[in-house]
CSV table of C-alpha atoms and ligand atoms in Angstrom, one decimal:
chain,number,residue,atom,x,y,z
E,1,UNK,CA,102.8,96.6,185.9
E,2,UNK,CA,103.0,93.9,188.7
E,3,UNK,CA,102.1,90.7,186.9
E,4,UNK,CA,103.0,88.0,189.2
E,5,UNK,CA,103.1,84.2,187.3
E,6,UNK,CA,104.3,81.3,189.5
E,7,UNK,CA,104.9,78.7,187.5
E,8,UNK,CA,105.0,75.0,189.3
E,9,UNK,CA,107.1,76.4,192.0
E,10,UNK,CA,109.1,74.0,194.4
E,11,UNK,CA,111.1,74.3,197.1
E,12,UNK,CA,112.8,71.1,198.6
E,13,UNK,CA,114.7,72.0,201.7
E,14,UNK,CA,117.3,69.7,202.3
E,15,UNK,CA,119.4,70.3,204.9
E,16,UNK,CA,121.9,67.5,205.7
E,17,UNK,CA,120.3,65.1,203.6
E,18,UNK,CA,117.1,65.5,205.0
E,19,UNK,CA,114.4,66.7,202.6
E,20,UNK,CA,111.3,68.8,203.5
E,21,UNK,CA,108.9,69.3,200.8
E,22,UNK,CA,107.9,73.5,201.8
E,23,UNK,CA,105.9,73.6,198.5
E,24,UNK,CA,105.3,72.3,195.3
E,25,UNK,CA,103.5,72.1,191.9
E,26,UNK,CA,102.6,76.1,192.9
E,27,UNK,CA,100.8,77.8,190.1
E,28,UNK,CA,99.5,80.9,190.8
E,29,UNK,CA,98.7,84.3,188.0
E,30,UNK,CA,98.4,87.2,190.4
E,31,UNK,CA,96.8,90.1,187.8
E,32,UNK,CA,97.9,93.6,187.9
E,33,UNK,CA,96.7,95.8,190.7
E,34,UNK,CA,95.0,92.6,192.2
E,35,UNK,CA,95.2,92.1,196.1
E,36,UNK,CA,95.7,88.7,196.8
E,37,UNK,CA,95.7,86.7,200.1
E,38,UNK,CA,97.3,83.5,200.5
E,39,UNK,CA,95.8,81.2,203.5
E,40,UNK,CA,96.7,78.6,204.8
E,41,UNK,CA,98.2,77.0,208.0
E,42,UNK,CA,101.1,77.2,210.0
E,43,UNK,CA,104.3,75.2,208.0
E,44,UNK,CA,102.1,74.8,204.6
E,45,UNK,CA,105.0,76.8,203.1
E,46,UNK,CA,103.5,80.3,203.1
E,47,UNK,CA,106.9,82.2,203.8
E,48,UNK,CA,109.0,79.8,201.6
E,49,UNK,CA,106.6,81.0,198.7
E,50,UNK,CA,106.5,84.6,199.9
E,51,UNK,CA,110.4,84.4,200.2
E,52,UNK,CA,110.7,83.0,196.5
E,53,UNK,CA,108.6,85.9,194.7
E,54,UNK,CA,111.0,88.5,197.3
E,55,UNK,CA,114.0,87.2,195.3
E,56,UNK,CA,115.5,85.9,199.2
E,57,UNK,CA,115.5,82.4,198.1
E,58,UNK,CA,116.4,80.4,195.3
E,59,UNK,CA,113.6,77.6,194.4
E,60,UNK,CA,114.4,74.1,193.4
E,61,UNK,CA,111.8,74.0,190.4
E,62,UNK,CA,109.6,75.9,188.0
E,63,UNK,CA,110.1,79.8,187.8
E,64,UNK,CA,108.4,83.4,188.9
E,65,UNK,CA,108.2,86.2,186.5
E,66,UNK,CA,107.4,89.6,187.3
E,67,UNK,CA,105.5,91.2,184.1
E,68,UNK,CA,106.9,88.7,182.0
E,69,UNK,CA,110.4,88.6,183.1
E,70,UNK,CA,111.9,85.7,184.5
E,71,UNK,CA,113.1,86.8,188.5
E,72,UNK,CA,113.5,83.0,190.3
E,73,UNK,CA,114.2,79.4,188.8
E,74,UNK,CA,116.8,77.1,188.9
E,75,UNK,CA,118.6,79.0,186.2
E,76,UNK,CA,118.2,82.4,187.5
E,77,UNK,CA,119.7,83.4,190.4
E,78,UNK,CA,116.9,85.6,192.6
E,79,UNK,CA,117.7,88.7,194.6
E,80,UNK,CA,115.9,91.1,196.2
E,81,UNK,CA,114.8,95.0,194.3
E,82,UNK,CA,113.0,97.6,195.4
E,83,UNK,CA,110.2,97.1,192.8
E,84,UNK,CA,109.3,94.0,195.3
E,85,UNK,CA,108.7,95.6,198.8
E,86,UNK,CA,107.9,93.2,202.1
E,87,UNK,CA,106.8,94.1,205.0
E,88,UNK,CA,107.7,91.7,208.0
E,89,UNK,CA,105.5,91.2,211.1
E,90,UNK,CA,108.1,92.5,212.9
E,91,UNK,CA,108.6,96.1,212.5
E,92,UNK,CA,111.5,97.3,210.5
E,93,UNK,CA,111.9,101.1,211.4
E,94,UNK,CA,115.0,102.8,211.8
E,95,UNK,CA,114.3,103.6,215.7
E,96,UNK,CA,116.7,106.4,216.0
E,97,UNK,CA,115.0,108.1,212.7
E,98,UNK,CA,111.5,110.2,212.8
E,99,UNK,CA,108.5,108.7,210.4
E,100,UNK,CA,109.7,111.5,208.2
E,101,UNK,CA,113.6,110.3,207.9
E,102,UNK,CA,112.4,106.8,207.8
E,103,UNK,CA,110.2,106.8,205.0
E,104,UNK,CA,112.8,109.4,202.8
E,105,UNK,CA,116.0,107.2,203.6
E,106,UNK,CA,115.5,103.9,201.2
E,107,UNK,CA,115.0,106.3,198.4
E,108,UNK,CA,118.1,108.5,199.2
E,109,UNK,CA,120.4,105.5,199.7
E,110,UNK,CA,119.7,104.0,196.7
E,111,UNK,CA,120.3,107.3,194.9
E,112,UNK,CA,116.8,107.2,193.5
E,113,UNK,CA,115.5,110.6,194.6
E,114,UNK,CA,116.9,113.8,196.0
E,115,UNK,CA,116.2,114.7,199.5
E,116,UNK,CA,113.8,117.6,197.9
E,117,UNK,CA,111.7,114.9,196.4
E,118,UNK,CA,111.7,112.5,198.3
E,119,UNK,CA,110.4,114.5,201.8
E,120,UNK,CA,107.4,115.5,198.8
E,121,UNK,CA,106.4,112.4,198.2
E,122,UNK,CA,106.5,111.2,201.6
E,123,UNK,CA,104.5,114.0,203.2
E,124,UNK,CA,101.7,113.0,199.8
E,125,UNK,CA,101.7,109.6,201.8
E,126,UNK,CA,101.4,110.6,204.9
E,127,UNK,CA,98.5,112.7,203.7
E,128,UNK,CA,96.6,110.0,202.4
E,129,UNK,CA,97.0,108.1,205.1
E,130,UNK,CA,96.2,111.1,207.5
E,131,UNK,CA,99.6,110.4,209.0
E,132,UNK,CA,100.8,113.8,208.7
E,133,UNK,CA,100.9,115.2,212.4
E,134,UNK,CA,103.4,112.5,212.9
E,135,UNK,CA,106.4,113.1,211.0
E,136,UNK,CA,108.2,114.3,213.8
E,137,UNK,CA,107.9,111.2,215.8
E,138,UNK,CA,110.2,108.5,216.7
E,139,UNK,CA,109.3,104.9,216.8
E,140,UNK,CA,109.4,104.0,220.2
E,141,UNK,CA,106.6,107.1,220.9
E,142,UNK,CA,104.7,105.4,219.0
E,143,UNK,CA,102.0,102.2,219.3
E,144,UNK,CA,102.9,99.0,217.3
E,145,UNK,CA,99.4,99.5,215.1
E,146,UNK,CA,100.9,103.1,214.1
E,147,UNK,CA,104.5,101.7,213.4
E,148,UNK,CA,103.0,99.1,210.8
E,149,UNK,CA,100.9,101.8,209.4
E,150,UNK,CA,104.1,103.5,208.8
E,151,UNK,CA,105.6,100.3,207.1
E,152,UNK,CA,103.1,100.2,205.0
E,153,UNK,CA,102.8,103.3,203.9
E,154,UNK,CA,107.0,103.6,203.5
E,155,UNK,CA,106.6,100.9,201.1
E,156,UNK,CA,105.3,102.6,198.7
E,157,UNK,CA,108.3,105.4,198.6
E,158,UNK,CA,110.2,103.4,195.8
E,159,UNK,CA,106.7,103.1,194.0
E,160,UNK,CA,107.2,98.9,193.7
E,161,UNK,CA,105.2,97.2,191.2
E,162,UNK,CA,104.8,94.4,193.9
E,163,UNK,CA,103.9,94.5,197.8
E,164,UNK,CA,104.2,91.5,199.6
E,165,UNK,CA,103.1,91.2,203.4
E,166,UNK,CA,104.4,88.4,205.6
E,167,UNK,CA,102.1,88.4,208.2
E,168,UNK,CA,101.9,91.7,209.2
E,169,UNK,CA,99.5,92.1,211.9
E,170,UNK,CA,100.2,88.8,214.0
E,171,UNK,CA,100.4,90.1,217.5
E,172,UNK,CA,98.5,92.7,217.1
E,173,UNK,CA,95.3,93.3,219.4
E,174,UNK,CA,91.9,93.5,217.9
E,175,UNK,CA,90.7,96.6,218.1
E,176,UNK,CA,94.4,98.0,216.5
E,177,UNK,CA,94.0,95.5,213.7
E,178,UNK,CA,91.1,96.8,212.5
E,179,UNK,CA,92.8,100.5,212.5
E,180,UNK,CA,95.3,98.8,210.5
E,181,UNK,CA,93.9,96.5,208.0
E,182,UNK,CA,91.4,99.5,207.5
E,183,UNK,CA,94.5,101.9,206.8
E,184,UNK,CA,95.9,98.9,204.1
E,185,UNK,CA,92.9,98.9,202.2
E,186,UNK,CA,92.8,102.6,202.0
E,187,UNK,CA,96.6,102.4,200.9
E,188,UNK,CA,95.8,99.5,198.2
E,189,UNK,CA,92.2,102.2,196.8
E,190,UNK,CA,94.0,104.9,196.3
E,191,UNK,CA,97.5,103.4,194.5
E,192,UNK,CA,96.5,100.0,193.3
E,193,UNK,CA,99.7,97.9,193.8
E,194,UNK,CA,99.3,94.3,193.4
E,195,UNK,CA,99.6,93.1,196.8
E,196,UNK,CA,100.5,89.6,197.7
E,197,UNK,CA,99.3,89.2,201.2
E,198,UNK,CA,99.7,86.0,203.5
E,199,UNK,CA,98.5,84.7,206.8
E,200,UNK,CA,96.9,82.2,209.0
E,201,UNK,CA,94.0,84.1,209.7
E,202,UNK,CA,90.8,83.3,207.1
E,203,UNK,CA,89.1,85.9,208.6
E,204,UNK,CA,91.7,88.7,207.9
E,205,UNK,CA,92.4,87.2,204.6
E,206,UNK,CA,88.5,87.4,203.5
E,207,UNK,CA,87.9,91.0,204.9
E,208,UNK,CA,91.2,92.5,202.9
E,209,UNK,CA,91.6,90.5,199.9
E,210,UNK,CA,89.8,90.4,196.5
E,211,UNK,CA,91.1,86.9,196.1
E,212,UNK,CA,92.2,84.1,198.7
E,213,UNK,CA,94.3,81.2,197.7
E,214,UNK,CA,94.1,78.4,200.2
E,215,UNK,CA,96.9,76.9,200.7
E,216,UNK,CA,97.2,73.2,202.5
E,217,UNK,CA,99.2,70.5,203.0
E,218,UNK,CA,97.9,66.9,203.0
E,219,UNK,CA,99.5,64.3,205.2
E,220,UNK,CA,103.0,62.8,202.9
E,221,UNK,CA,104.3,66.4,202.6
E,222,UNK,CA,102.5,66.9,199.4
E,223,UNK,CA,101.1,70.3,198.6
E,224,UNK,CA,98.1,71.8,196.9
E,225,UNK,CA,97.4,74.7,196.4
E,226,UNK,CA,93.4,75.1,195.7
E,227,UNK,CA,91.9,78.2,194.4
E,228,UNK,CA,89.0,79.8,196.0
E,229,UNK,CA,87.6,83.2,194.8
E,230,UNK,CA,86.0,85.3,197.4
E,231,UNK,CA,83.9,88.6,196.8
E,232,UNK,CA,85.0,91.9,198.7
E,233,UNK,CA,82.4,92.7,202.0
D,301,LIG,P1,104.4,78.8,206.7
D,301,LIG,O1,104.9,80.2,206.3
D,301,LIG,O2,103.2,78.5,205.9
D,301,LIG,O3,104.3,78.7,208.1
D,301,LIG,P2,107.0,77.9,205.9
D,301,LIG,O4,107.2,78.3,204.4
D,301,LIG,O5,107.7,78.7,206.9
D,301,LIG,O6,105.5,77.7,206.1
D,301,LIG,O7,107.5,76.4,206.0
D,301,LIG,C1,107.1,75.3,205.1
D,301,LIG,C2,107.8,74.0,205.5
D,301,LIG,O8,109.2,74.2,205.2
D,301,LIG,C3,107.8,73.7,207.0
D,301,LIG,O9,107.7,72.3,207.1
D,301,LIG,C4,109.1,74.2,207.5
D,301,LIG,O10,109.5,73.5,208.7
D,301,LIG,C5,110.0,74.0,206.4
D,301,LIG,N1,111.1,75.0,206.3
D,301,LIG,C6,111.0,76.4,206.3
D,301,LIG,N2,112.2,77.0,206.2
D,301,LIG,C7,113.1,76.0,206.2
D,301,LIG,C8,114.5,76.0,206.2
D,301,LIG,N3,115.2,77.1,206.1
D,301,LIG,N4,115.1,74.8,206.2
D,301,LIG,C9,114.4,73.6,206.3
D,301,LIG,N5,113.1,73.6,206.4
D,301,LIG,C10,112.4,74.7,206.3
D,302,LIG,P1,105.2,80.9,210.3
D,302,LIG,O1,103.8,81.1,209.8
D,302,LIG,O2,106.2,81.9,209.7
D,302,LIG,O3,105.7,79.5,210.2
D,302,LIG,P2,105.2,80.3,213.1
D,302,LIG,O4,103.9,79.6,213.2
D,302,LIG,O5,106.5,79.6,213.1
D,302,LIG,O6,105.1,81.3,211.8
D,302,LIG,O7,105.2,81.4,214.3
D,302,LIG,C1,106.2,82.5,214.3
D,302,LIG,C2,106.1,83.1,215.6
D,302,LIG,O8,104.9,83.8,215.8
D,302,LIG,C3,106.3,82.1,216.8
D,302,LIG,O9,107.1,82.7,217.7
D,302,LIG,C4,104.9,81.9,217.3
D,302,LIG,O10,104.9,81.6,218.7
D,302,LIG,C5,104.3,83.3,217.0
D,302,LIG,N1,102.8,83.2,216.8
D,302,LIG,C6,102.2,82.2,216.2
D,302,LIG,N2,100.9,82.4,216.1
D,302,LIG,C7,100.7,83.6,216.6
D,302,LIG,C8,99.5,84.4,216.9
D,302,LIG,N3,98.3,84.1,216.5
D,302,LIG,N4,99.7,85.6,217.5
D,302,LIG,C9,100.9,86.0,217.9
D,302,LIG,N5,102.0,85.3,217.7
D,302,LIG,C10,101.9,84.1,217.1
């Protein structure tokens, strides 16, 4: 589960009459359980490719399928599903819920799991993660490297076959950063998600990703997206 195929993906904005080219002639195969970093630099269309695969855009060419199935092209209409989590540099926790409530709730809502299972399978999480002490505390008790930590580790309550990451840890100091890429890369060991991971930081990308697509954009608006494989450290 989690096969990812982006086939010639384009997006043409064109608002008013006035195209911009976000990306195009995208082919990607992101393999099963494979973490994968896209790079590249600010406006090379990142997000708009990110957005796409999340089902919270349409695309103006080519298609996505998830294992196989078609999820975005001109002739089928994306939307968004919990087997296709994103986490958001900017945090998304419920701020008058605990770490406890806020990882149980999307589960609940959606009439998934009972309240029984889903607090089990949230405190196994938080386990892993050595999180458990602090499922009693709210989110503004807590530092913005412990709130992603959270996020990340909420994501996988609806056990997705996907995880993407949109820049996750921009604004984040150093020292946290490391807490928290550490923590991700813990997450990905022990569940094996396909993760679909993009920034502007090389550095980042390299250190957490068993692949990194760079992604560029040459002068003309016309994209490229090259393919470079890069070992774990
Ligand atoms: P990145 O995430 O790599 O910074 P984006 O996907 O945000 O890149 O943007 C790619 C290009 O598409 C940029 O030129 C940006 O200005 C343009 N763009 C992004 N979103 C929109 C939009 N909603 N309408 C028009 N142009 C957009
Ligand atoms: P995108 O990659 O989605 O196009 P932008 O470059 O438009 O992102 O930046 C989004 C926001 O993040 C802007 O408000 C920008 O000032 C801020 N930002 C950009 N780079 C950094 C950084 N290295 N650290 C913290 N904030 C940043």
């Amino acid at each position: 589960h989690g096969w990812l195929s982006l086939r010639n993906v384009q997006k043409v904005y064109d608002p008013l009459g006035k195209a911009t080219v976000a990306v195009d002639g995208c082919s990607i195969e992101i393999r099963p359980g494979e973490f994968c970093a896209i790079v590249g630099p600010s406006g090379c269309g990142k997000s708009t490719l990110l957005n796409a695969v999340a089902g919270f855009d349409t695309i103006t060419d080519g298609e996505i399928l998830l294992d196989g199935e078609c999820i975005n092209s001109t002739k089928i209409m994306p939307k968004p599903g919990p087997d296709r989590i994103v986490v958001f540099q900017h945090g998304a926790l419920f701020p008058w819920a605990t770490v406890l409530e806020n990882m149980i709730r999307g589960p609940i809502v959606q009439g998934k799991m009972t309240k029984a299972q889903a607090t089990k399978r949230a405190r196994e999480l938080l386990a892993q993660v050595g999180l458990s002490t602090i499922e009693d505390r709210y989110p503004a008790g807590m530092s913005s490297g412990m709130c992603r930590r959270v996020e990340i580790v909420r994501a996988l309550m609806n056990d997705p076959r996907v995880i993407l990451l949109d820049e996750p840890f921009r604004g984040l100091d150093a020292l946290t950063k490391t807490v928290v890429h550490n923590a991700l890369l813990d997450m990905y060991e022990m569940n094996r998600k396909t993760v679909l991971f993009i920034t502007h930081d090389l550095e980042e990308a390299i250190y957490l990703a068993d692949r990194v697509l760079v992604m560029t954009t040459r002068p003309g608006s016309i994209k490229q997206t090259i393919f470079v494989d890069l070992p774990r450290p």
